[in-house]
PDB file of C-alpha atoms in Angstrom:
ATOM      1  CA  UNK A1293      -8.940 -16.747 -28.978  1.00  0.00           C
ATOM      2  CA  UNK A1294      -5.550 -18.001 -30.000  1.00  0.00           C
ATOM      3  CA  UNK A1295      -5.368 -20.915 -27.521  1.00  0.00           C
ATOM      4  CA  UNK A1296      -8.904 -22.032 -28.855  1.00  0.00           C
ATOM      5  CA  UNK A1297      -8.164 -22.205 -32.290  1.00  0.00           C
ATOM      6  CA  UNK A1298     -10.464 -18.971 -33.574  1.00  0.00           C
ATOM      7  CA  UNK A1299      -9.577 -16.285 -35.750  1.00  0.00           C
ATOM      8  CA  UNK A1300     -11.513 -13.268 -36.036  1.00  0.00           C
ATOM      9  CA  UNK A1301     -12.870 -14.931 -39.665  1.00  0.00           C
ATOM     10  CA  UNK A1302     -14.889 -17.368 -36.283  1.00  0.00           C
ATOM     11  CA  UNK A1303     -15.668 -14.693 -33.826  1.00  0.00           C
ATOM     12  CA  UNK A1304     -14.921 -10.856 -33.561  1.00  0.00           C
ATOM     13  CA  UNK A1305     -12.602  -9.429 -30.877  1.00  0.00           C
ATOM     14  CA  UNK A1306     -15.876  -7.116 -30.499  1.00  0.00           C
ATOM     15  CA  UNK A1307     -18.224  -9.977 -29.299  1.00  0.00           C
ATOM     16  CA  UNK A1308     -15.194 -12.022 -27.376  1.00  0.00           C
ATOM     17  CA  UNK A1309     -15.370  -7.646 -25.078  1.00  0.00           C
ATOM     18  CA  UNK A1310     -18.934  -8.020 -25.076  1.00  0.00           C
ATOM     19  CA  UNK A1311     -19.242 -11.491 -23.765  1.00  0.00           C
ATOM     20  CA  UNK A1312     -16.453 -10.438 -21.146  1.00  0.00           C
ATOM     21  CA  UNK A1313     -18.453  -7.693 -20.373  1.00  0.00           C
ATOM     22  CA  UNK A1314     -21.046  -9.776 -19.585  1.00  0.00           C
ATOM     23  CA  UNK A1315     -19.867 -11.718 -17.263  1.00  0.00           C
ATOM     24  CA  UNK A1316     -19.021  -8.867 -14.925  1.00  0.00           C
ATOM     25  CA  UNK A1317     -15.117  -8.538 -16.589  1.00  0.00           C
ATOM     26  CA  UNK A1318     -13.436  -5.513 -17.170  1.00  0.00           C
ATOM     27  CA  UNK A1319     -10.221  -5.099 -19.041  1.00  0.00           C
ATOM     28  CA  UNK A1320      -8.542  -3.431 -15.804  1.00  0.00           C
ATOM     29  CA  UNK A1321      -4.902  -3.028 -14.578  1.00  0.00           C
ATOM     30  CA  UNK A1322      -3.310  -6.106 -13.518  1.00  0.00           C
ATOM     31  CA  UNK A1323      -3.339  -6.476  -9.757  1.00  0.00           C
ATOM     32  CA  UNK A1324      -0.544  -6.701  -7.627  1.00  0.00           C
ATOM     33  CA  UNK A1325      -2.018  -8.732  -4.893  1.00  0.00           C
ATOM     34  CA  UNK A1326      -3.312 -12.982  -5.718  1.00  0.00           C
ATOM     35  CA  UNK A1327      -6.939 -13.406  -5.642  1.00  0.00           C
ATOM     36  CA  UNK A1328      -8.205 -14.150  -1.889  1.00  0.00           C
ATOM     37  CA  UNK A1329      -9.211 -17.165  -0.552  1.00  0.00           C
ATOM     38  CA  UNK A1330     -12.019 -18.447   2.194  1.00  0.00           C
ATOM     39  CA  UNK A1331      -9.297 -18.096   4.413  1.00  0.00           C
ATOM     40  CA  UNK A1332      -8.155 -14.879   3.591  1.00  0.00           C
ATOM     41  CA  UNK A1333     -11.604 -13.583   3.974  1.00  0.00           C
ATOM     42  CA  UNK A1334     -12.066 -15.133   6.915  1.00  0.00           C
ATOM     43  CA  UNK A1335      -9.370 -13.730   8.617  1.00  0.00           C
ATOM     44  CA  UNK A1336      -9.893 -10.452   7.371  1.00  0.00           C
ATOM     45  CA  UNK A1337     -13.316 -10.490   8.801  1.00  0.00           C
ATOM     46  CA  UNK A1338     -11.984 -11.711  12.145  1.00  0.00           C
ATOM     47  CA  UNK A1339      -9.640  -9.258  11.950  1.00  0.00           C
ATOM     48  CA  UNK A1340     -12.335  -6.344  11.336  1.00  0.00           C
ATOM     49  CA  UNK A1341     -14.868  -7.759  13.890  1.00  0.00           C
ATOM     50  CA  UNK A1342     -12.149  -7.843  16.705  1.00  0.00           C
ATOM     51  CA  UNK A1343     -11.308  -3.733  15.715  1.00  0.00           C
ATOM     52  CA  UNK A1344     -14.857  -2.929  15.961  1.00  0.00           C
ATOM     53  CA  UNK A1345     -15.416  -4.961  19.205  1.00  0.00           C
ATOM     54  CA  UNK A1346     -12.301  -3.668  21.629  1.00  0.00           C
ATOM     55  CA  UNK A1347     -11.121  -0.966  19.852  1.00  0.00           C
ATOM     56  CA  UNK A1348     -12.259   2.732  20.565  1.00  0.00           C
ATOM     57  CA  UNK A1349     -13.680   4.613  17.635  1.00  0.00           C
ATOM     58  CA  UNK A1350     -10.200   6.916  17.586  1.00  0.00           C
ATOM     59  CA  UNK A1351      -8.643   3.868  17.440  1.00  0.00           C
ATOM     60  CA  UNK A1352      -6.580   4.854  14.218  1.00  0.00           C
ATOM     61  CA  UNK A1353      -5.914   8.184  15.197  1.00  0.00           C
ATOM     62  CA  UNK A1354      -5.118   8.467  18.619  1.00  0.00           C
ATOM     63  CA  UNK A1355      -3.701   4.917  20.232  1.00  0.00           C
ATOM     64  CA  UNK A1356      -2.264   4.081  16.677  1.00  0.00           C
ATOM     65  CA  UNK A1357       1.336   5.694  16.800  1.00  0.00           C
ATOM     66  CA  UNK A1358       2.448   5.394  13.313  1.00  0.00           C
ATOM     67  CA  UNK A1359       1.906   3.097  10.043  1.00  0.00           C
ATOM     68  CA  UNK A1360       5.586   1.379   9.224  1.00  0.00           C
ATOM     69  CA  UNK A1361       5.514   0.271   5.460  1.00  0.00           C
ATOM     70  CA  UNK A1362       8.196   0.384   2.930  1.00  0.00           C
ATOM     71  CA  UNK A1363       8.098   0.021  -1.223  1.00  0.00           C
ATOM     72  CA  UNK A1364      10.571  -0.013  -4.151  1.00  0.00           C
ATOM     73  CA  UNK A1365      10.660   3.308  -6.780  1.00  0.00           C
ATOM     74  CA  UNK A1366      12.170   1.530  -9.692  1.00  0.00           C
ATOM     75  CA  UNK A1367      14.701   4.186 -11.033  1.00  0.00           C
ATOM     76  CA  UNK A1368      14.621   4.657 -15.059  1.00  0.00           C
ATOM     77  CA  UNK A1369      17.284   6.437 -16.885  1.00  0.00           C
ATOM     78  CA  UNK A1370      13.991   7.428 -18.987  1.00  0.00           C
ATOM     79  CA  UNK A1371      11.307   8.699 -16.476  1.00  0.00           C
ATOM     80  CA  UNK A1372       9.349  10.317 -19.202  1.00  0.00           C
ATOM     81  CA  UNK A1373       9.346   7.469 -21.283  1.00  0.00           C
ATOM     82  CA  UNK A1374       8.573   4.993 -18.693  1.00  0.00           C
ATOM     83  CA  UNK A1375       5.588   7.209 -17.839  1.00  0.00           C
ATOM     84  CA  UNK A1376       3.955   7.171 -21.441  1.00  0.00           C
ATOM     85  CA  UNK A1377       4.640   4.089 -21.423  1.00  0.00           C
ATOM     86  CA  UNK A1378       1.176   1.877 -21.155  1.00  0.00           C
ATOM     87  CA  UNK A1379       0.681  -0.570 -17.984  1.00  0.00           C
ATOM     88  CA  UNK A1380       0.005  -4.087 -17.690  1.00  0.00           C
ATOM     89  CA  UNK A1381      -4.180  -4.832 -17.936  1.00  0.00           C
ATOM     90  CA  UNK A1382      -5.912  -8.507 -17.923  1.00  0.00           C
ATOM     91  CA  UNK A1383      -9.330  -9.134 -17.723  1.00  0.00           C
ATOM     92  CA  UNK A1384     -10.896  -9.307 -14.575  1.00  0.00           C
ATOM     93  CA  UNK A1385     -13.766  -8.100 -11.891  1.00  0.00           C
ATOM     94  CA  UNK A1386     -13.897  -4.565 -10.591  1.00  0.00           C
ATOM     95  CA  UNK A1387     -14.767  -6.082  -7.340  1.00  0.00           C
ATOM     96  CA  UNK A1388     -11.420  -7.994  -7.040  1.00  0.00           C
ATOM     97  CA  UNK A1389      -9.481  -4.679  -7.384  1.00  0.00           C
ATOM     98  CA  UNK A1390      -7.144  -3.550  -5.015  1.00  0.00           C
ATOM     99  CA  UNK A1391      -8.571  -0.241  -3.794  1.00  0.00           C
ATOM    100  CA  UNK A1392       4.328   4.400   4.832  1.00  0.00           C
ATOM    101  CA  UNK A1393       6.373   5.904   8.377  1.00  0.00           C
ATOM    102  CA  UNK A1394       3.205   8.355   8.582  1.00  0.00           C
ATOM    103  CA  UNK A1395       1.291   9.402  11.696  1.00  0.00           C
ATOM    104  CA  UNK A1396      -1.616  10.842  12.140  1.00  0.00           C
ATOM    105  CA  UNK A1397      -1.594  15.011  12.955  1.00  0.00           C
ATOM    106  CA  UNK A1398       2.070  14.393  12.145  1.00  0.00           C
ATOM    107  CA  UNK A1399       2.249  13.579   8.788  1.00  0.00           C
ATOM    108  CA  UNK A1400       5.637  12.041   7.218  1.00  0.00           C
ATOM    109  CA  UNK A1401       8.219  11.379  10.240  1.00  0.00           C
ATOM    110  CA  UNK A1402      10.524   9.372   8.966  1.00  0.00           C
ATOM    111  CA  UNK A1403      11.916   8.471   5.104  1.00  0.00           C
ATOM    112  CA  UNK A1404      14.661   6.523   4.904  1.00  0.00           C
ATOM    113  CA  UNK A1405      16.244   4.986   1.880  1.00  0.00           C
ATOM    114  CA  UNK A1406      17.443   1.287   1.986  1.00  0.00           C
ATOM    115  CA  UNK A1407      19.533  -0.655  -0.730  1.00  0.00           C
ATOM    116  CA  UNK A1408      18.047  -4.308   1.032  1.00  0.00           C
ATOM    117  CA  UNK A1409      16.110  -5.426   3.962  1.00  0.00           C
ATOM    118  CA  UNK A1410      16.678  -8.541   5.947  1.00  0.00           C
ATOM    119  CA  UNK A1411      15.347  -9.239   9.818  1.00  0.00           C
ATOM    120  CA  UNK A1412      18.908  -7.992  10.732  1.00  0.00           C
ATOM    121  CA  UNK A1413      19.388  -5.184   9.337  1.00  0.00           C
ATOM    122  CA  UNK A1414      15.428  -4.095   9.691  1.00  0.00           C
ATOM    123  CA  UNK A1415      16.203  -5.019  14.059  1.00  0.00           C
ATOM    124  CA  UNK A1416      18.888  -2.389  13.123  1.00  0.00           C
ATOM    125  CA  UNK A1417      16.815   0.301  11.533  1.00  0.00           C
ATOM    126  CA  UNK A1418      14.351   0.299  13.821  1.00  0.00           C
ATOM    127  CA  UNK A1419      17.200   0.602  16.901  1.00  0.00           C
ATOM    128  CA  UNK A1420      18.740   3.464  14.913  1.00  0.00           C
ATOM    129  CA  UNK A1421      15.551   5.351  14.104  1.00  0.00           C
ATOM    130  CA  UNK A1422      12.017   4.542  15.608  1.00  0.00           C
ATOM    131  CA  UNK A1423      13.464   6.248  19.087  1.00  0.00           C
ATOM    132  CA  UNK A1424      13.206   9.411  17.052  1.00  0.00           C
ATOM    133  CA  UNK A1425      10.008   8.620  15.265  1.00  0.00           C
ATOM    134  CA  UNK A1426       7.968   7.831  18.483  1.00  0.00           C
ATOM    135  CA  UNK A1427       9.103  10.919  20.196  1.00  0.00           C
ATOM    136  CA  UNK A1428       8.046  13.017  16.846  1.00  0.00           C
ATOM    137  CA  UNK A1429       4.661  10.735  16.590  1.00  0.00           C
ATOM    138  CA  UNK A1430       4.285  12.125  20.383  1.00  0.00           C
ATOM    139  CA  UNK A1431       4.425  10.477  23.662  1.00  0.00           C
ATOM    140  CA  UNK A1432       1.055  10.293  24.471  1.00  0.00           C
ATOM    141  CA  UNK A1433      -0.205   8.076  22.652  1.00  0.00           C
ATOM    142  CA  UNK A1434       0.015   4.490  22.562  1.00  0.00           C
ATOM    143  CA  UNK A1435       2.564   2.139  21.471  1.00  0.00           C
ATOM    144  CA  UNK A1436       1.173   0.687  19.081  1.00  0.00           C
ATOM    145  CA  UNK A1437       1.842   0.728  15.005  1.00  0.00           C
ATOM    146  CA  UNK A1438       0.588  -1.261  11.919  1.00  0.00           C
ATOM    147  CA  UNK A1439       2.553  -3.077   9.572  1.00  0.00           C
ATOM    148  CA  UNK A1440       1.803  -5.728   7.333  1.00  0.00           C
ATOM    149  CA  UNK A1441       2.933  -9.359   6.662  1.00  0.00           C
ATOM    150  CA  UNK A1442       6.746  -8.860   5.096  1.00  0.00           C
ATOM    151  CA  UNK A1443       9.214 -11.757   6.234  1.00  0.00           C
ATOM    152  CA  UNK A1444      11.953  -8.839   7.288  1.00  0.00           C
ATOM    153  CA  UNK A1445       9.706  -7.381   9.588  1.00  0.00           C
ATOM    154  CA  UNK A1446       7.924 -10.172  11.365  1.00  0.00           C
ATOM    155  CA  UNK A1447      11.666 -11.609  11.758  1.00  0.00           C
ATOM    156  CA  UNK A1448      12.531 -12.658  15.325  1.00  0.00           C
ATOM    157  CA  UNK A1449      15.750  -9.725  15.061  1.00  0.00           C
ATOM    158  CA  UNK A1450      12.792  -7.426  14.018  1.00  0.00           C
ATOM    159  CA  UNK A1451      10.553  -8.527  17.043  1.00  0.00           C
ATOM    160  CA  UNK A1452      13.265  -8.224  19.656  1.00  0.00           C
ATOM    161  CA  UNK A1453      13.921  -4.734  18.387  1.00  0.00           C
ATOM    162  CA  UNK A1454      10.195  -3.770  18.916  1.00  0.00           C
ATOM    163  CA  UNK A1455      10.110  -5.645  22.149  1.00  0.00           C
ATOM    164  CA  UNK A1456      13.284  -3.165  23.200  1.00  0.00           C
ATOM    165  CA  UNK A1457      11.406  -0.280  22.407  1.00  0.00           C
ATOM    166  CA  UNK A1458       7.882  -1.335  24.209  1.00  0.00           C
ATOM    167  CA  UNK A1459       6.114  -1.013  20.910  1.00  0.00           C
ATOM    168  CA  UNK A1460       3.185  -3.186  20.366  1.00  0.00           C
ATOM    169  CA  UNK A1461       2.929  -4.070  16.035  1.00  0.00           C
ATOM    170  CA  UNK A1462      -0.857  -4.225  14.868  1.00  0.00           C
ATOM    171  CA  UNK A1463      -0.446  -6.543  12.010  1.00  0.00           C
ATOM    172  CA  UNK A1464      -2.743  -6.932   9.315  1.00  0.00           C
ATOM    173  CA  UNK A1465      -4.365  -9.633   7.811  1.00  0.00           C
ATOM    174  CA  UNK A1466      -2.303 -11.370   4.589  1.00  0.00           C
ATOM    175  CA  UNK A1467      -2.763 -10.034   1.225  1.00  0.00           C
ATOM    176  CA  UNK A1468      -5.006  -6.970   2.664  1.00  0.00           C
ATOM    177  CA  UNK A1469      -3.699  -3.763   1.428  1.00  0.00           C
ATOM    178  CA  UNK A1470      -6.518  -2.288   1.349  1.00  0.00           C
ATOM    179  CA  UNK A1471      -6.060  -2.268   5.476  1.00  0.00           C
ATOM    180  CA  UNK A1472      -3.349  -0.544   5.124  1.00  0.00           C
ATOM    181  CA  UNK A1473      -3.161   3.558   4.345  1.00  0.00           C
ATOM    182  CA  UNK A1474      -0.202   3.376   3.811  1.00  0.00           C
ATOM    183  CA  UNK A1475      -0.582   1.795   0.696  1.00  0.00           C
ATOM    184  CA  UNK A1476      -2.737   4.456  -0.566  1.00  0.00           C
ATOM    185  CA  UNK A1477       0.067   7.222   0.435  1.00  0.00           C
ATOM    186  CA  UNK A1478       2.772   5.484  -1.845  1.00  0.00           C
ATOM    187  CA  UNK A1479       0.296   5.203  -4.644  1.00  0.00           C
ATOM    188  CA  UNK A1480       0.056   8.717  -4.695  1.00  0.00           C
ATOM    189  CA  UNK A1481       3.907   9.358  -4.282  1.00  0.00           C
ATOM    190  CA  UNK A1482       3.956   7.328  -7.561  1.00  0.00           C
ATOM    191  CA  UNK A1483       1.484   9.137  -9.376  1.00  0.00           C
ATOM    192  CA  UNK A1484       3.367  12.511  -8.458  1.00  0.00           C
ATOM    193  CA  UNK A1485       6.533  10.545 -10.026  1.00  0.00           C
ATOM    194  CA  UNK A1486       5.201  10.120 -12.878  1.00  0.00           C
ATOM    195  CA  UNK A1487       3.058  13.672 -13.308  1.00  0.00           C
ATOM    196  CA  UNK A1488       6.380  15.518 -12.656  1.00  0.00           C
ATOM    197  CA  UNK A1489       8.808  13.680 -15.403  1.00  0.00           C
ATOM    198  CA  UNK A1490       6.271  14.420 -17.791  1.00  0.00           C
ATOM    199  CA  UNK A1491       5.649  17.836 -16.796  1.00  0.00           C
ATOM    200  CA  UNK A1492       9.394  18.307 -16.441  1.00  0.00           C
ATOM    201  CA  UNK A1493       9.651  16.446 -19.411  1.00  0.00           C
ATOM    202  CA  UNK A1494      12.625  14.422 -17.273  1.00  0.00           C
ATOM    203  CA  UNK A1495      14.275  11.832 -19.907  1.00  0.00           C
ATOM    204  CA  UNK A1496      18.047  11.320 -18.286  1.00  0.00           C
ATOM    205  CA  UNK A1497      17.962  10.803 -14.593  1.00  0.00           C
ATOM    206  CA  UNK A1498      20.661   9.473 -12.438  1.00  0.00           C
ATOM    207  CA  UNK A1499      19.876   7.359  -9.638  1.00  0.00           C
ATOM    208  CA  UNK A1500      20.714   9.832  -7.191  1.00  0.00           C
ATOM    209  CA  UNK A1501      18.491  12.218  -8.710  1.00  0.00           C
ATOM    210  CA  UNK A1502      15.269  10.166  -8.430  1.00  0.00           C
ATOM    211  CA  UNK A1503      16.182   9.348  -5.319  1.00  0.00           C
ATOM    212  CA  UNK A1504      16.439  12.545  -4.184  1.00  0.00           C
ATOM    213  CA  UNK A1505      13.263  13.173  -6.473  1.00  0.00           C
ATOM    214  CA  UNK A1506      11.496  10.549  -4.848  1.00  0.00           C
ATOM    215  CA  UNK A1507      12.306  11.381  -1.430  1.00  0.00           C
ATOM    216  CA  UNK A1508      10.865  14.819  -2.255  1.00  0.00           C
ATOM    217  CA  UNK A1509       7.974  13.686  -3.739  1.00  0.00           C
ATOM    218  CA  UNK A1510       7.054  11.907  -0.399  1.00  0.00           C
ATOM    219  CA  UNK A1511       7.464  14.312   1.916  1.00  0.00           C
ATOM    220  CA  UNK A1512       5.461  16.766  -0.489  1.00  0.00           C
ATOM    221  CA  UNK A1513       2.350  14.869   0.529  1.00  0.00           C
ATOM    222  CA  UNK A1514       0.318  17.189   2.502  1.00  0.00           C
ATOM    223  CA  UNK A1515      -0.670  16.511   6.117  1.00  0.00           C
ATOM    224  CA  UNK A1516      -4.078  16.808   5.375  1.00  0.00           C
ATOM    225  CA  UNK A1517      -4.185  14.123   2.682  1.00  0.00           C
ATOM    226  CA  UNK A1518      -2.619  11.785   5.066  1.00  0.00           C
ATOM    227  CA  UNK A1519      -4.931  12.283   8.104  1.00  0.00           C
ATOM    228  CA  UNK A1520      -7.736  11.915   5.480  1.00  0.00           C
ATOM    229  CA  UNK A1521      -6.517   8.844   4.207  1.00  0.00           C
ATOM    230  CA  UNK A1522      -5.829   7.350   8.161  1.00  0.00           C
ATOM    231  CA  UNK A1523      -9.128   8.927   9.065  1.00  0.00           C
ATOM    232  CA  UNK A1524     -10.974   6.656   6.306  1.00  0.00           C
ATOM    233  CA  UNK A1525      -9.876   3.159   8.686  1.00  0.00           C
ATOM    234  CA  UNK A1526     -13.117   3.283  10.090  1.00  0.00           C
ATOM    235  CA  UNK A1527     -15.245   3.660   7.120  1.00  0.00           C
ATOM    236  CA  UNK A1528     -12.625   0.513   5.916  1.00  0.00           C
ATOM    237  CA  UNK A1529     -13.518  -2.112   8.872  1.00  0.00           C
ATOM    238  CA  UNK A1530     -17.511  -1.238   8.603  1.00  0.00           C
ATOM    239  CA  UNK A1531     -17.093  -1.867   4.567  1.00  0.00           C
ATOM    240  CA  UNK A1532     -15.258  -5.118   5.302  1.00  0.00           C
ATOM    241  CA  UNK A1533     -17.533  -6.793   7.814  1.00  0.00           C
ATOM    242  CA  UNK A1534     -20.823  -5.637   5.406  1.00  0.00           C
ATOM    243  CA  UNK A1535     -19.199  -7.191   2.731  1.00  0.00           C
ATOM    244  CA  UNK A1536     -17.835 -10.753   4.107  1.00  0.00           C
ATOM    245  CA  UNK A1537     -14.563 -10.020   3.878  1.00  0.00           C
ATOM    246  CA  UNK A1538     -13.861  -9.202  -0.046  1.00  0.00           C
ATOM    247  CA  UNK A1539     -11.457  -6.451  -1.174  1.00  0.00           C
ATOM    248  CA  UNK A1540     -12.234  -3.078  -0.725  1.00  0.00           C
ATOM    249  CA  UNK A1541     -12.240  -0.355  -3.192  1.00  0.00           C
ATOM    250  CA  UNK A1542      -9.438   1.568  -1.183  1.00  0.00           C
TER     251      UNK A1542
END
């Protein structure tokens, strides 16, 4: 209203919702993710049709190892604050809304803290730890594990580390979290964050402590909620080829 000129004296803020409203907007939290283009949705069709056409339908629970992912907790000397505290919304389409390492049967097996991630120092990690993981993911199954489309880990450091280990990466199609469970674990992680400094009623908190918090917080995730969330791919790649491609509500 401001950048055309109008005051509420021209038009009410009631009738600018209403016309939004209209049009199919809702006044939803801002997304993380930019809006996809005809070539995102193209490849993230391609990328469902070739799952449904050679993969088997255990696909994501048996020959998928693990799901690699990582994310940032910002700490807050205030927890409780920052958790009243109200989040970012714009207006925009419910159908544009976005709907770690975790293994399926096996739950969290590994959570490791990181100050910053290069291609280096990720060809590192994964020398120092995925041994460990795999062997706690179970040898049986296949070597293959999903990750998505972060610089660090498509490095060519990171790729000669996987190459070392005979893992195969699965990697999902850009700006597609919604592909990735993952995604949907860490989301509840934060929610628990955020739940327990204002149940605690937490308002001074080192940065030790919420990392430790944190850390706890992840591994507090029950098993079942992560094979739920894994066992859900399937239901995911169906959605995505019925719908050309556009985000899913995951």
């Amino acid at each position: 209203m401001l950048e055309c000129g109008l005051t509420e004296s021209d038009i009410s803020v009631r009738s600018v919702q209403r016309f939004f409203n209209q049009k199919g907007y809702r006044y939803l939290q801002a997304r993380r993710k930019g809006l996809l283009k005809r070539t995102d949705l193209r490849k993230r069709l391609m990328f469902a049709k070739d799952i449904k056409k050679q993969r088997t339908r255990n696909f994501w629970t048996k020959d998928v190892m693990f799901y690699f992912n990582g994310t940032g907790f910002v700490h807050k000397r205030n927890p409780m604050q920052q958790a009243l505290s109200p989040k970012g919304r714009i207006w925009r389409k419910p159908s544009e809304a976005l709907q770690r390492v975790r293994s399926y049967g096996k739950g969290v097996v590994l959570c490791k803290s990181y100050k910053k991630l290069d291609g280096p120092k990720l060809a590192t990690f994964v020398r120092r730890y995925f041994p460990r993981t795999m062997k706690a993911c179970g040898t049986k199954r296949q070597k293959i594990f999903l990750q998505d489309g972060d610089p660090s880990r498509n490095s060519i450091h990171a790729k000669a580390a996987f190459a070392d280990l005979g893992l195969r990466v699965l990697k999902i199609p850009p700006r597609s979290p919604d592909l990735n469970p993952i995604e949907n674990f860490f989301h509840i992680a934060s929610k628990k964050l955020c739940k327990d400094a204002l149940e605690k009623r937490i308002q001074d908190e080192t940065f030790r402590q919420f990392k430790k918090r944190a850390i706890r917080s992840l591994k507090a995730i029950p098993k079942a909620t992560i094979d739920k969330i894994i066992f859900s791919m399937d239901k995911r790649v169906d959605m995505l080829i019925s719908n050309g491609g556009n985000r899913l509500k995951y």
